[in-house]
């Protein structure tokens, strides 16, 4: 077995692993990275990027329809084949050569195959053994979870990979799970002509968001034509002659040509040798780490990205990559963002962009919190966007400390409002001080001014 020595060995070249490898190489360390499928991971080929490529055309068409003058000019339907072709371009037709070139340019050595920890500081990939002088980083990501529902596994269910790379628009689809993934893909495929039924077991879709946000998205999806069933659990699934039938907990039944399962993620920790070094996993199999991303087995093992379960988002994996690399390089860095509440966006129309705590979370944690709400489109700047666009914006204030601890913006393209809220929440900027953070006229950022005026500062 050939042995190769590096400063750091990274297992999994998704966004978290790739970014860590890049920082390490820039920090002057020698790095090897093991990847069993495509360099750049789930996000680039089967998740964030293709889902947004499928969503954006429908969102733009809807917005055009809300802007007088443009609505008259843009009267056709989406050209589904062109949307799918652009999606294919964005995911590079599942070809990772440009990413491999990026690794090459940084001097990072790629080993194709399954990486497996084989004792302290040792990783095997096929016939090769990689020896890490300083650290091993596990960044193997996650895969779609499949719930143990009677008949589901035999019904040829789609996961996010099928749903983001499909070459043909299905006539109809049941989507199980109304979280961000299920809601976004419901809108995307509905916009391309699929008849979508979205089944959610909780009383609301987007159950981790403020209730008003979930309600506003549900109302919009229904208006777009998505059939949403909340408080509905799937009890059995059957596929017969090309039709999938799902029995629901209320005794009803729904049918579709395909079934997409979007009920959460499971970590890719099977058979990666964690037990050989005594690394701990939690009840759901995610690797337990401290705030420096160290996975317990001495000072040399780290776990970043989805696989540690702290916040299953690309930007959070990249943040954790920075924390881990700073630690490996002997500098001070501790992750705080997940505890405060990571920023996240659901790219439906309207979008939901939020950071920090919801009002209910804050109150449950015993914080003396209040919420202030305004209409997201109640600014002069919003006049130039769609007429009568839906959406509420909320800030959650810790009254004892006088700081914002949470914010949610629902509306057209609110994703880019979020960073200002993230700065305010992470920086614990006093609300009175924020009143001096002036927003340009007439920009939609004036929603901040409206929020602070409504709060009374
Ligand atoms: C449909 C969908 C849409 C999403 N949209 C967004 C979004 O808009 N914004 C956002 O922030 N997040 C989004 N996410 C979440 C995002 O995709 C993940 O948080 C992100 O991909 C996690 O990155 P990662 O590097 O931890 O893992 P992954 O991207 O899962 O990459 C892990 C890599 O490790 C490799 N690997 C696994 N095991 C081994 C092994 N033993 N040896 C070698 N290689 C291995 C895998 O092949 C993979 O390439 C979305 C998820 C889904 C499903």
Short mmCIF file of C-alpha atoms and ligand atoms in Angstrom, two decimals:
data_model
loop_
_atom_site.label_atom_id
_atom_site.label_comp_id
_atom_site.label_asym_id
_atom_site.label_seq_id
_atom_site.Cartn_x
_atom_site.Cartn_y
_atom_site.Cartn_z
CA UNK A 1 0.00 0.00 0.00
CA UNK A 2 1.66 3.29 -1.06
CA UNK A 3 1.92 5.77 1.82
CA UNK A 4 1.85 9.53 1.27
CA UNK A 5 2.49 12.17 3.91
CA UNK A 6 0.68 15.53 4.11
CA UNK A 7 0.17 18.15 6.79
CA UNK A 8 -3.60 17.77 6.56
CA UNK A 9 -5.92 15.20 4.98
CA UNK A 10 -9.50 16.24 4.18
CA UNK A 11 -12.21 13.62 3.55
CA UNK A 12 -14.98 14.95 1.30
CA UNK A 13 -14.64 17.80 -1.20
CA UNK A 14 -18.00 19.52 -0.77
CA UNK A 15 -18.08 23.25 -0.03
CA UNK A 16 -16.85 22.75 3.54
CA UNK A 17 -13.95 20.43 2.67
CA UNK A 18 -12.94 22.30 -0.43
CA UNK A 19 -12.86 25.66 1.34
CA UNK A 20 -10.87 24.20 4.24
CA UNK A 21 -8.36 22.70 1.80
CA UNK A 22 -8.03 26.06 0.04
CA UNK A 23 -7.39 27.99 3.27
CA UNK A 24 -4.87 25.38 4.44
CA UNK A 25 -2.97 25.52 1.20
CA UNK A 26 -2.94 29.33 1.31
CA UNK A 27 -1.66 28.98 4.89
CA UNK A 28 1.37 27.11 3.54
CA UNK A 29 0.40 23.54 4.50
CA UNK A 30 0.47 20.48 2.24
CA UNK A 31 -3.04 19.10 1.75
CA UNK A 32 -4.65 15.97 0.35
CA UNK A 33 -8.38 15.71 -0.26
CA UNK A 34 -10.38 12.52 -0.83
CA UNK A 35 -13.57 12.68 -2.88
CA UNK A 36 -15.70 9.72 -3.90
CA UNK A 37 -17.98 11.53 -6.34
CA UNK A 38 -17.77 15.14 -7.56
CA UNK A 39 -15.44 17.87 -6.33
CA UNK A 40 -17.64 20.73 -4.99
CA UNK A 41 -20.14 18.35 -3.42
CA UNK A 42 -23.89 18.20 -3.09
CA UNK A 43 -24.41 21.98 -3.11
CA UNK A 44 -23.00 22.62 -6.57
CA UNK A 45 -24.57 19.73 -8.43
CA UNK A 46 -27.65 18.48 -6.55
CA UNK A 47 -28.74 21.12 -4.05
CA UNK A 48 -28.25 24.91 -3.75
CA UNK A 49 -27.18 25.67 -7.31
CA UNK A 50 -29.59 23.58 -9.43
CA UNK A 51 -32.54 24.32 -7.15
CA UNK A 52 -31.99 28.07 -7.56
CA UNK A 53 -31.51 27.62 -11.31
CA UNK A 54 -34.94 25.94 -11.43
CA UNK A 55 -36.57 28.56 -9.19
CA UNK A 56 -35.26 31.81 -10.62
CA UNK A 57 -37.08 31.86 -14.01
CA UNK A 58 -40.52 31.34 -12.42
CA UNK A 59 -39.77 33.94 -9.77
CA UNK A 60 -38.76 36.46 -12.41
CA UNK A 61 -41.82 35.72 -14.54
CA UNK A 62 -44.09 36.21 -11.53
CA UNK A 63 -42.37 39.49 -10.69
CA UNK A 64 -42.67 40.68 -14.30
CA UNK A 65 -46.40 39.97 -14.07
CA UNK A 66 -46.64 42.29 -11.06
CA UNK A 67 -44.92 45.27 -12.72
CA UNK A 68 -47.28 47.30 -14.92
CA UNK A 69 -45.80 47.80 -18.37
CA UNK A 70 -43.64 44.73 -18.06
CA UNK A 71 -46.66 42.50 -17.42
CA UNK A 72 -48.06 43.48 -20.83
CA UNK A 73 -44.71 42.74 -22.50
CA UNK A 74 -44.08 39.38 -20.85
CA UNK A 75 -47.14 37.28 -21.52
CA UNK A 76 -45.85 33.79 -22.36
CA UNK A 77 -45.17 30.69 -20.29
CA UNK A 78 -41.76 29.50 -19.12
CA UNK A 79 -39.81 27.59 -21.75
CA UNK A 80 -39.08 24.51 -19.65
CA UNK A 81 -36.43 23.04 -21.96
CA UNK A 82 -34.44 26.28 -21.84
CA UNK A 83 -34.71 26.40 -18.04
CA UNK A 84 -33.45 22.81 -17.78
CA UNK A 85 -30.63 23.52 -20.24
CA UNK A 86 -29.50 26.53 -18.20
CA UNK A 87 -29.70 24.39 -15.05
CA UNK A 88 -27.41 21.88 -16.77
CA UNK A 89 -24.94 24.64 -17.60
CA UNK A 90 -24.96 25.82 -14.00
CA UNK A 91 -24.19 22.33 -12.72
CA UNK A 92 -21.55 21.90 -15.45
CA UNK A 93 -23.37 18.80 -16.74
CA UNK A 94 -22.11 17.05 -13.60
CA UNK A 95 -18.51 17.54 -14.71
CA UNK A 96 -16.14 18.72 -11.97
CA UNK A 97 -13.03 19.36 -14.08
CA UNK A 98 -13.00 23.12 -13.41
CA UNK A 99 -13.02 22.42 -9.66
CA UNK A 100 -10.25 19.85 -10.04
CA UNK A 101 -8.22 22.50 -11.85
CA UNK A 102 -8.79 24.86 -8.89
CA UNK A 103 -7.39 22.20 -6.54
CA UNK A 104 -4.44 21.63 -8.88
CA UNK A 105 -3.66 25.34 -9.02
CA UNK A 106 -3.49 25.43 -5.23
CA UNK A 107 -1.27 22.36 -5.11
CA UNK A 108 -3.93 20.30 -3.30
CA UNK A 109 -3.61 16.60 -4.12
CA UNK A 110 -6.91 14.92 -5.00
CA UNK A 111 -7.45 11.22 -4.29
CA UNK A 112 -10.57 9.84 -5.95
CA UNK A 113 -12.43 7.25 -3.89
CA UNK A 114 -13.87 6.52 -0.46
CA UNK A 115 -11.80 8.03 2.32
CA UNK A 116 -11.73 6.00 5.52
CA UNK A 117 -9.99 6.75 8.82
CA UNK A 118 -7.70 3.88 9.68
CA UNK A 119 -6.33 4.74 13.09
CA UNK A 120 -4.76 7.93 14.39
CA UNK A 121 -3.88 10.42 11.61
CA UNK A 122 -4.25 7.77 8.91
CA UNK A 123 -6.76 7.73 6.05
CA UNK A 124 -7.07 5.12 3.35
CA UNK A 125 -8.41 5.79 -0.14
CA UNK A 126 -8.44 2.61 -2.20
CA UNK A 127 -4.87 1.31 -2.18
CA UNK A 128 -3.38 4.55 -0.91
CA UNK A 129 -2.70 5.41 2.71
CA UNK A 130 -2.55 9.11 3.55
CA UNK A 131 -0.71 10.05 6.71
CA UNK A 132 -1.60 13.41 8.26
CA UNK A 133 1.17 15.13 10.20
CA UNK A 134 -1.17 17.74 11.73
CA UNK A 135 -4.86 16.99 11.22
CA UNK A 136 -7.62 15.05 9.51
CA UNK A 137 -10.79 16.95 8.60
CA UNK A 138 -13.99 14.99 8.01
CA UNK A 139 -16.35 16.88 5.69
CA UNK A 140 -18.34 14.04 4.17
CA UNK A 141 -21.66 15.92 4.16
CA UNK A 142 -25.11 14.42 4.22
CA UNK A 143 -27.63 12.56 2.08
CA UNK A 144 -31.42 12.60 1.91
CA UNK A 145 -33.05 10.76 4.83
CA UNK A 146 -35.64 8.14 3.89
CA UNK A 147 -38.31 7.64 6.57
CA UNK A 148 -39.44 4.05 7.27
CA UNK A 149 -42.89 4.45 5.71
CA UNK A 150 -44.64 1.30 4.55
CA UNK A 151 -43.94 0.81 0.81
CA UNK A 152 -41.90 4.01 0.34
CA UNK A 153 -38.57 2.37 -0.50
CA UNK A 154 -40.22 0.21 -3.20
CA UNK A 155 -41.98 3.17 -4.80
CA UNK A 156 -38.77 4.42 -6.49
CA UNK A 157 -38.80 7.68 -4.54
CA UNK A 158 -36.85 10.69 -5.74
CA UNK A 159 -34.35 12.38 -3.47
CA UNK A 160 -32.79 15.81 -3.97
CA UNK A 161 -30.43 14.40 -6.59
CA UNK A 162 -33.25 13.18 -8.86
CA UNK A 163 -35.32 16.29 -8.23
CA UNK A 164 -32.56 18.75 -9.12
CA UNK A 165 -31.20 16.94 -12.20
CA UNK A 166 -34.38 15.56 -13.85
CA UNK A 167 -34.23 15.96 -17.63
CA UNK A 168 -38.00 15.89 -18.16
CA UNK A 169 -40.73 17.84 -16.39
CA UNK A 170 -42.94 15.28 -14.60
CA UNK A 171 -46.67 15.64 -15.07
CA UNK A 172 -47.35 15.35 -11.37
CA UNK A 173 -45.39 14.89 -8.15
CA UNK A 174 -46.05 14.32 -4.47
CA UNK A 175 -43.47 16.01 -2.28
CA UNK A 176 -43.12 14.62 1.22
CA UNK A 177 -41.80 17.32 3.56
CA UNK A 178 -42.55 21.05 3.58
CA UNK A 179 -39.21 22.36 4.83
CA UNK A 180 -37.03 24.67 2.73
CA UNK A 181 -36.07 21.91 0.26
CA UNK A 182 -39.63 20.64 -0.23
CA UNK A 183 -41.09 24.14 -0.49
CA UNK A 184 -38.48 25.38 -2.96
CA UNK A 185 -38.74 22.33 -5.18
CA UNK A 186 -42.55 22.46 -5.02
CA UNK A 187 -42.45 25.98 -6.40
CA UNK A 188 -39.74 25.19 -8.96
CA UNK A 189 -41.46 22.19 -10.52
CA UNK A 190 -44.90 23.79 -10.29
CA UNK A 191 -43.53 26.76 -12.27
CA UNK A 192 -42.35 24.36 -14.97
CA UNK A 193 -45.77 22.73 -15.32
CA UNK A 194 -45.77 19.87 -12.80
CA UNK A 195 -48.92 19.43 -10.72
CA UNK A 196 -47.47 19.35 -7.19
CA UNK A 197 -48.98 18.07 -3.94
CA UNK A 198 -46.90 19.05 -0.89
CA UNK A 199 -47.49 16.90 2.19
CA UNK A 200 -46.27 18.14 5.58
CA UNK A 201 -46.77 16.40 8.93
CA UNK A 202 -46.45 19.56 11.07
CA UNK A 203 -49.22 22.17 11.34
CA UNK A 204 -47.24 24.54 9.07
CA UNK A 205 -44.69 24.32 6.29
CA UNK A 206 -41.26 25.88 7.07
CA UNK A 207 -41.86 24.91 10.67
CA UNK A 208 -38.65 26.49 11.97
CA UNK A 209 -39.64 29.94 10.70
CA UNK A 210 -41.93 32.56 12.25
CA UNK A 211 -45.51 31.43 11.80
CA UNK A 212 -46.43 34.46 9.67
CA UNK A 213 -43.58 33.67 7.26
CA UNK A 214 -44.77 30.10 6.79
CA UNK A 215 -48.34 31.28 6.28
CA UNK A 216 -47.35 33.88 3.70
CA UNK A 217 -45.31 31.36 1.71
CA UNK A 218 -48.09 28.73 1.95
CA UNK A 219 -50.67 31.24 0.71
CA UNK A 220 -48.46 32.18 -2.23
CA UNK A 221 -47.66 28.57 -3.14
CA UNK A 222 -51.38 27.76 -3.07
CA UNK A 223 -52.09 30.74 -5.35
CA UNK A 224 -49.38 29.46 -7.69
CA UNK A 225 -51.23 26.14 -7.84
CA UNK A 226 -49.45 23.91 -5.31
CA UNK A 227 -51.81 21.67 -3.33
CA UNK A 228 -50.53 21.87 0.28
CA UNK A 229 -51.62 19.40 2.96
CA UNK A 230 -50.40 20.30 6.44
CA UNK A 231 -50.94 18.20 9.59
CA UNK A 232 -50.82 15.22 7.21
CA UNK A 233 -48.54 12.27 7.79
CA UNK A 234 -47.86 9.65 5.14
CA UNK A 235 -48.73 6.19 6.44
CA UNK A 236 -48.23 4.09 3.31
CA UNK A 237 -46.97 4.50 -0.26
CA UNK A 238 -47.56 2.29 -3.32
CA UNK A 239 -46.40 2.56 -6.92
CA UNK A 240 -48.62 0.81 -9.46
CA UNK A 241 -48.40 1.21 -13.22
CA UNK A 242 -46.50 4.47 -13.03
CA UNK A 243 -48.73 6.07 -10.41
CA UNK A 244 -47.68 6.61 -6.82
CA UNK A 245 -50.46 6.60 -4.21
CA UNK A 246 -49.85 7.90 -0.72
CA UNK A 247 -52.20 7.16 2.17
CA UNK A 248 -52.42 10.01 4.67
CA UNK A 249 -52.98 9.91 8.41
CA UNK A 250 -56.47 11.42 8.02
CA UNK A 251 -57.40 8.43 5.84
CA UNK A 252 -57.22 10.41 2.59
CA UNK A 253 -55.10 9.49 -0.40
CA UNK A 254 -53.06 11.55 -2.86
CA UNK A 255 -51.57 10.45 -6.17
CA UNK A 256 -48.73 11.55 -8.41
CA UNK A 257 -46.42 10.35 -11.16
CA UNK A 258 -43.35 10.79 -8.93
CA UNK A 259 -42.71 11.06 -5.21
CA UNK A 260 -39.94 13.28 -3.87
CA UNK A 261 -38.81 12.72 -0.29
CA UNK A 262 -37.57 15.90 1.42
CA UNK A 263 -37.86 15.13 5.12
CA UNK A 264 -34.34 15.96 6.25
CA UNK A 265 -30.78 14.74 5.95
CA UNK A 266 -28.68 11.96 7.37
CA UNK A 267 -24.92 12.36 7.87
CA UNK A 268 -22.49 10.49 5.61
CA UNK A 269 -20.71 8.74 8.48
CA UNK A 270 -21.24 5.12 7.50
CA UNK A 271 -18.05 3.19 7.12
CA UNK A 272 -15.65 6.13 7.42
CA UNK A 273 -13.78 4.54 10.32
CA UNK A 274 -14.88 6.89 13.11
CA UNK A 275 -14.96 3.98 15.52
CA UNK A 276 -11.27 3.27 14.86
CA UNK A 277 -10.40 6.48 16.73
CA UNK A 278 -13.29 6.72 19.18
CA UNK A 279 -15.00 9.81 17.66
CA UNK A 280 -18.48 10.37 19.11
CA UNK A 281 -21.71 10.78 17.17
CA UNK A 282 -25.05 12.04 18.50
CA UNK A 283 -28.38 10.16 18.40
CA UNK A 284 -28.87 11.11 14.76
CA UNK A 285 -25.38 10.01 13.76
CA UNK A 286 -23.85 13.51 13.35
CA UNK A 287 -20.26 13.84 14.58
CA UNK A 288 -20.02 15.75 17.83
CA UNK A 289 -17.57 18.65 17.78
CA UNK A 290 -16.58 21.49 20.08
CA UNK A 291 -16.69 25.16 19.02
CA UNK A 292 -13.34 24.74 17.26
CA UNK A 293 -14.72 21.82 15.24
CA UNK A 294 -12.53 19.27 17.06
CA UNK A 295 -14.12 15.85 17.11
CA UNK A 296 -12.77 14.64 20.41
CA UNK A 297 -10.21 12.10 19.30
CA UNK A 298 -7.18 14.02 20.46
CA UNK A 299 -6.25 17.34 18.89
CA UNK A 300 -5.97 16.07 15.33
CA UNK A 301 -9.53 15.15 14.20
CA UNK A 302 -12.01 17.79 12.99
CA UNK A 303 -15.52 17.56 11.50
CA UNK A 304 -17.05 20.44 9.52
CA UNK A 305 -20.15 21.04 7.39
CA UNK A 306 -23.34 18.99 7.33
CA UNK A 307 -21.64 15.98 8.89
CA UNK A 308 -21.48 17.66 12.32
CA UNK A 309 -25.17 18.62 12.20
CA UNK A 310 -24.70 22.10 13.71
CA UNK A 311 -26.29 23.99 10.81
CA UNK A 312 -26.89 22.23 7.50
CA UNK A 313 -26.12 25.10 5.14
CA UNK A 314 -23.30 25.74 2.72
CA UNK A 315 -22.24 29.08 4.20
CA UNK A 316 -22.16 27.54 7.68
CA UNK A 317 -19.91 24.72 6.44
CA UNK A 318 -17.60 27.32 4.94
CA UNK A 319 -17.60 29.27 8.22
CA UNK A 320 -16.75 26.11 10.13
CA UNK A 321 -13.96 25.43 7.62
CA UNK A 322 -12.44 28.79 8.55
CA UNK A 323 -12.77 28.03 12.29
CA UNK A 324 -11.11 24.63 11.89
CA UNK A 325 -8.28 25.95 9.73
CA UNK A 326 -7.57 28.84 12.11
CA UNK A 327 -7.32 26.30 14.91
CA UNK A 328 -5.04 24.02 12.91
CA UNK A 329 -2.83 27.00 12.07
CA UNK A 330 -2.60 27.78 15.79
CA UNK A 331 -4.75 30.92 15.72
CA UNK A 332 -7.77 31.82 17.86
CA UNK A 333 -11.22 31.09 16.41
CA UNK A 334 -14.40 29.75 17.96
CA UNK A 335 -17.74 29.28 16.23
CA UNK A 336 -20.50 31.41 17.71
CA UNK A 337 -22.87 31.94 14.80
CA UNK A 338 -24.82 28.68 15.06
CA UNK A 339 -25.72 29.32 18.68
CA UNK A 340 -26.92 32.84 17.96
CA UNK A 341 -28.88 31.55 14.96
CA UNK A 342 -27.39 31.10 11.51
CA UNK A 343 -28.64 33.23 8.63
CA UNK A 344 -30.75 31.26 6.17
CA UNK A 345 -32.96 31.90 3.18
CA UNK A 346 -35.78 29.93 1.62
CA UNK A 347 -35.78 31.01 -2.01
CA UNK A 348 -39.51 30.71 -2.64
CA UNK A 349 -41.63 33.59 -3.94
CA UNK A 350 -41.92 35.33 -1.51
CA UNK A 351 -38.50 34.58 -0.08
CA UNK A 352 -38.01 34.07 3.64
CA UNK A 353 -34.70 35.45 4.89
CA UNK A 354 -34.02 35.07 8.59
CA UNK A 355 -31.32 35.14 11.22
CA UNK A 356 -31.20 34.70 14.99
CA UNK A 357 -34.21 33.72 17.05
CA UNK A 358 -37.90 33.74 16.25
CA UNK A 359 -40.09 35.48 18.82
CA UNK A 360 -41.33 32.13 20.16
CA UNK A 361 -37.79 30.74 20.47
CA UNK A 362 -36.67 33.84 22.37
CA UNK A 363 -39.62 33.67 24.76
CA UNK A 364 -39.13 29.91 25.27
CA UNK A 365 -35.53 30.66 26.24
CA UNK A 366 -36.77 33.07 28.89
CA UNK A 367 -35.70 36.24 27.10
CA UNK A 368 -37.79 39.38 27.68
CA UNK A 369 -38.44 39.72 23.94
CA UNK A 370 -40.85 41.75 21.79
CA UNK A 371 -41.45 41.77 18.05
CA UNK A 372 -42.06 44.66 15.67
CA UNK A 373 -43.60 43.99 12.26
CA UNK A 374 -43.98 46.10 9.12
CA UNK A 375 -44.94 45.40 5.53
CA UNK A 376 -41.81 44.56 3.51
CA UNK A 377 -43.12 46.52 0.54
CA UNK A 378 -44.09 49.59 2.55
CA UNK A 379 -41.18 51.72 1.32
CA UNK A 380 -40.79 54.14 -1.56
CA UNK A 381 -38.14 51.87 -3.08
CA UNK A 382 -40.58 48.98 -3.19
CA UNK A 383 -42.90 51.00 -5.48
CA UNK A 384 -40.64 50.14 -8.39
CA UNK A 385 -40.92 46.42 -7.77
CA UNK A 386 -44.09 44.36 -8.11
CA UNK A 387 -47.37 45.96 -7.07
CA UNK A 388 -49.04 44.58 -3.97
CA UNK A 389 -46.25 42.13 -3.22
CA UNK A 390 -46.79 39.95 -0.20
CA UNK A 391 -44.60 39.94 2.84
CA UNK A 392 -43.99 41.04 6.38
CA UNK A 393 -40.67 41.94 8.01
CA UNK A 394 -40.05 41.43 11.71
CA UNK A 395 -37.32 42.28 14.17
CA UNK A 396 -37.18 40.56 17.56
CA UNK A 397 -35.75 42.74 20.33
CA UNK A 398 -34.23 41.70 23.64
CA UNK A 399 -35.79 44.46 25.75
CA UNK A 400 -33.37 44.00 28.64
CA UNK A 401 -30.29 44.47 26.48
CA UNK A 402 -31.80 46.78 23.82
CA UNK A 403 -30.46 44.71 20.93
CA UNK A 404 -31.95 42.84 17.98
CA UNK A 405 -31.74 39.08 18.49
CA UNK A 406 -33.69 37.96 15.45
CA UNK A 407 -35.00 39.19 12.11
CA UNK A 408 -37.21 37.73 9.38
CA UNK A 409 -37.89 39.33 6.01
CA UNK A 410 -40.59 37.85 3.80
CA UNK A 411 -40.97 39.28 0.33
CA UNK A 412 -39.60 39.46 -3.17
CA UNK A 413 -35.80 39.09 -3.19
CA UNK A 414 -35.32 39.70 0.50
CA UNK A 415 -32.22 37.47 0.66
CA UNK A 416 -29.96 40.45 0.22
CA UNK A 417 -31.57 42.33 3.14
CA UNK A 418 -30.37 39.64 5.44
CA UNK A 419 -26.74 40.51 5.84
CA UNK A 420 -27.50 43.83 7.53
CA UNK A 421 -29.61 41.93 10.06
CA UNK A 422 -26.84 39.38 10.55
CA UNK A 423 -24.34 42.16 11.30
CA UNK A 424 -26.77 43.73 13.78
CA UNK A 425 -27.48 40.42 15.52
CA UNK A 426 -23.90 39.12 15.65
CA UNK A 427 -22.55 42.57 16.54
CA UNK A 428 -25.22 43.07 19.22
CA UNK A 429 -25.59 46.62 17.98
CA UNK A 430 -27.85 48.63 20.32
CA UNK A 431 -31.17 49.46 18.63
CA UNK A 432 -30.69 53.14 19.44
CA UNK A 433 -27.35 53.09 17.64
CA UNK A 434 -28.91 51.30 14.65
CA UNK A 435 -31.19 54.32 14.19
CA UNK A 436 -28.06 56.06 12.89
CA UNK A 437 -27.41 53.38 10.25
CA UNK A 438 -29.07 55.35 7.48
CA UNK A 439 -30.58 53.62 4.46
CA UNK A 440 -30.53 55.25 1.01
CA UNK A 441 -33.65 56.71 -0.52
CA UNK A 442 -35.43 55.22 -2.42
CA UNK A 443 -34.01 51.77 -1.68
CA UNK A 444 -35.94 48.81 -0.32
CA UNK A 445 -33.48 48.77 2.61
CA UNK A 446 -35.66 51.50 4.05
CA UNK A 447 -37.60 48.61 5.51
CA UNK A 448 -35.02 48.98 8.32
CA UNK A 449 -36.08 52.59 8.88
CA UNK A 450 -39.74 51.51 8.94
CA UNK A 451 -38.96 48.77 11.46
CA UNK A 452 -37.04 51.10 13.77
CA UNK A 453 -39.69 53.83 13.50
CA UNK A 454 -42.39 51.28 14.27
CA UNK A 455 -40.38 50.06 17.25
CA UNK A 456 -40.19 53.63 18.44
CA UNK A 457 -36.55 54.71 18.29
C1 LIG B 1 -32.17 20.71 -2.55
C2 LIG B 1 -31.24 21.40 -1.60
C3 LIG B 1 -31.06 22.76 -1.70
C4 LIG B 1 -30.18 23.42 -0.83
N1 LIG B 1 -30.05 24.76 -0.96
C5 LIG B 1 -29.20 25.42 -0.16
C6 LIG B 1 -29.03 26.81 -0.28
O1 LIG B 1 -29.67 27.47 -1.11
N2 LIG B 1 -28.14 27.42 0.54
C7 LIG B 1 -27.42 26.73 1.48
O2 LIG B 1 -26.64 27.34 2.20
N3 LIG B 1 -27.57 25.39 1.61
C8 LIG B 1 -28.44 24.72 0.83
N4 LIG B 1 -28.57 23.36 0.95
C9 LIG B 1 -27.70 22.65 1.92
C10 LIG B 1 -26.28 22.44 1.31
O3 LIG B 1 -26.39 21.71 0.11
C11 LIG B 1 -25.39 21.68 2.28
O4 LIG B 1 -25.43 22.33 3.53
C12 LIG B 1 -23.95 21.63 1.78
O5 LIG B 1 -23.87 20.97 0.55
C13 LIG B 1 -23.08 20.94 2.82
O6 LIG B 1 -21.75 20.96 2.42
P1 LIG B 1 -20.71 19.85 2.93
O7 LIG B 1 -19.41 20.23 2.32
O8 LIG B 1 -20.81 19.72 4.38
O9 LIG B 1 -21.26 18.48 2.35
P2 LIG B 1 -21.64 17.97 0.89
O10 LIG B 1 -21.98 19.09 -0.02
O11 LIG B 1 -22.64 16.90 1.12
O12 LIG B 1 -20.29 17.35 0.35
C14 LIG B 1 -19.72 16.23 0.96
C15 LIG B 1 -18.78 15.58 -0.06
O13 LIG B 1 -18.12 14.49 0.57
C16 LIG B 1 -18.07 13.39 -0.33
N5 LIG B 1 -17.93 12.17 0.47
C17 LIG B 1 -18.82 11.63 1.33
N6 LIG B 1 -18.29 10.56 1.96
C18 LIG B 1 -17.03 10.40 1.46
C19 LIG B 1 -15.97 9.50 1.69
N7 LIG B 1 -16.07 8.53 2.60
N8 LIG B 1 -14.83 9.66 1.00
C20 LIG B 1 -14.70 10.65 0.07
N9 LIG B 1 -15.66 11.54 -0.18
C21 LIG B 1 -16.81 11.42 0.51
C22 LIG B 1 -19.38 13.48 -1.09
O14 LIG B 1 -19.28 12.80 -2.33
C23 LIG B 1 -19.52 15.00 -1.25
O15 LIG B 1 -18.88 15.45 -2.44
C24 LIG B 1 -29.47 22.69 0.14
C25 LIG B 1 -29.65 21.30 0.25
C26 LIG B 1 -30.53 20.67 -0.59
C27 LIG B 1 -30.70 19.18 -0.46
#
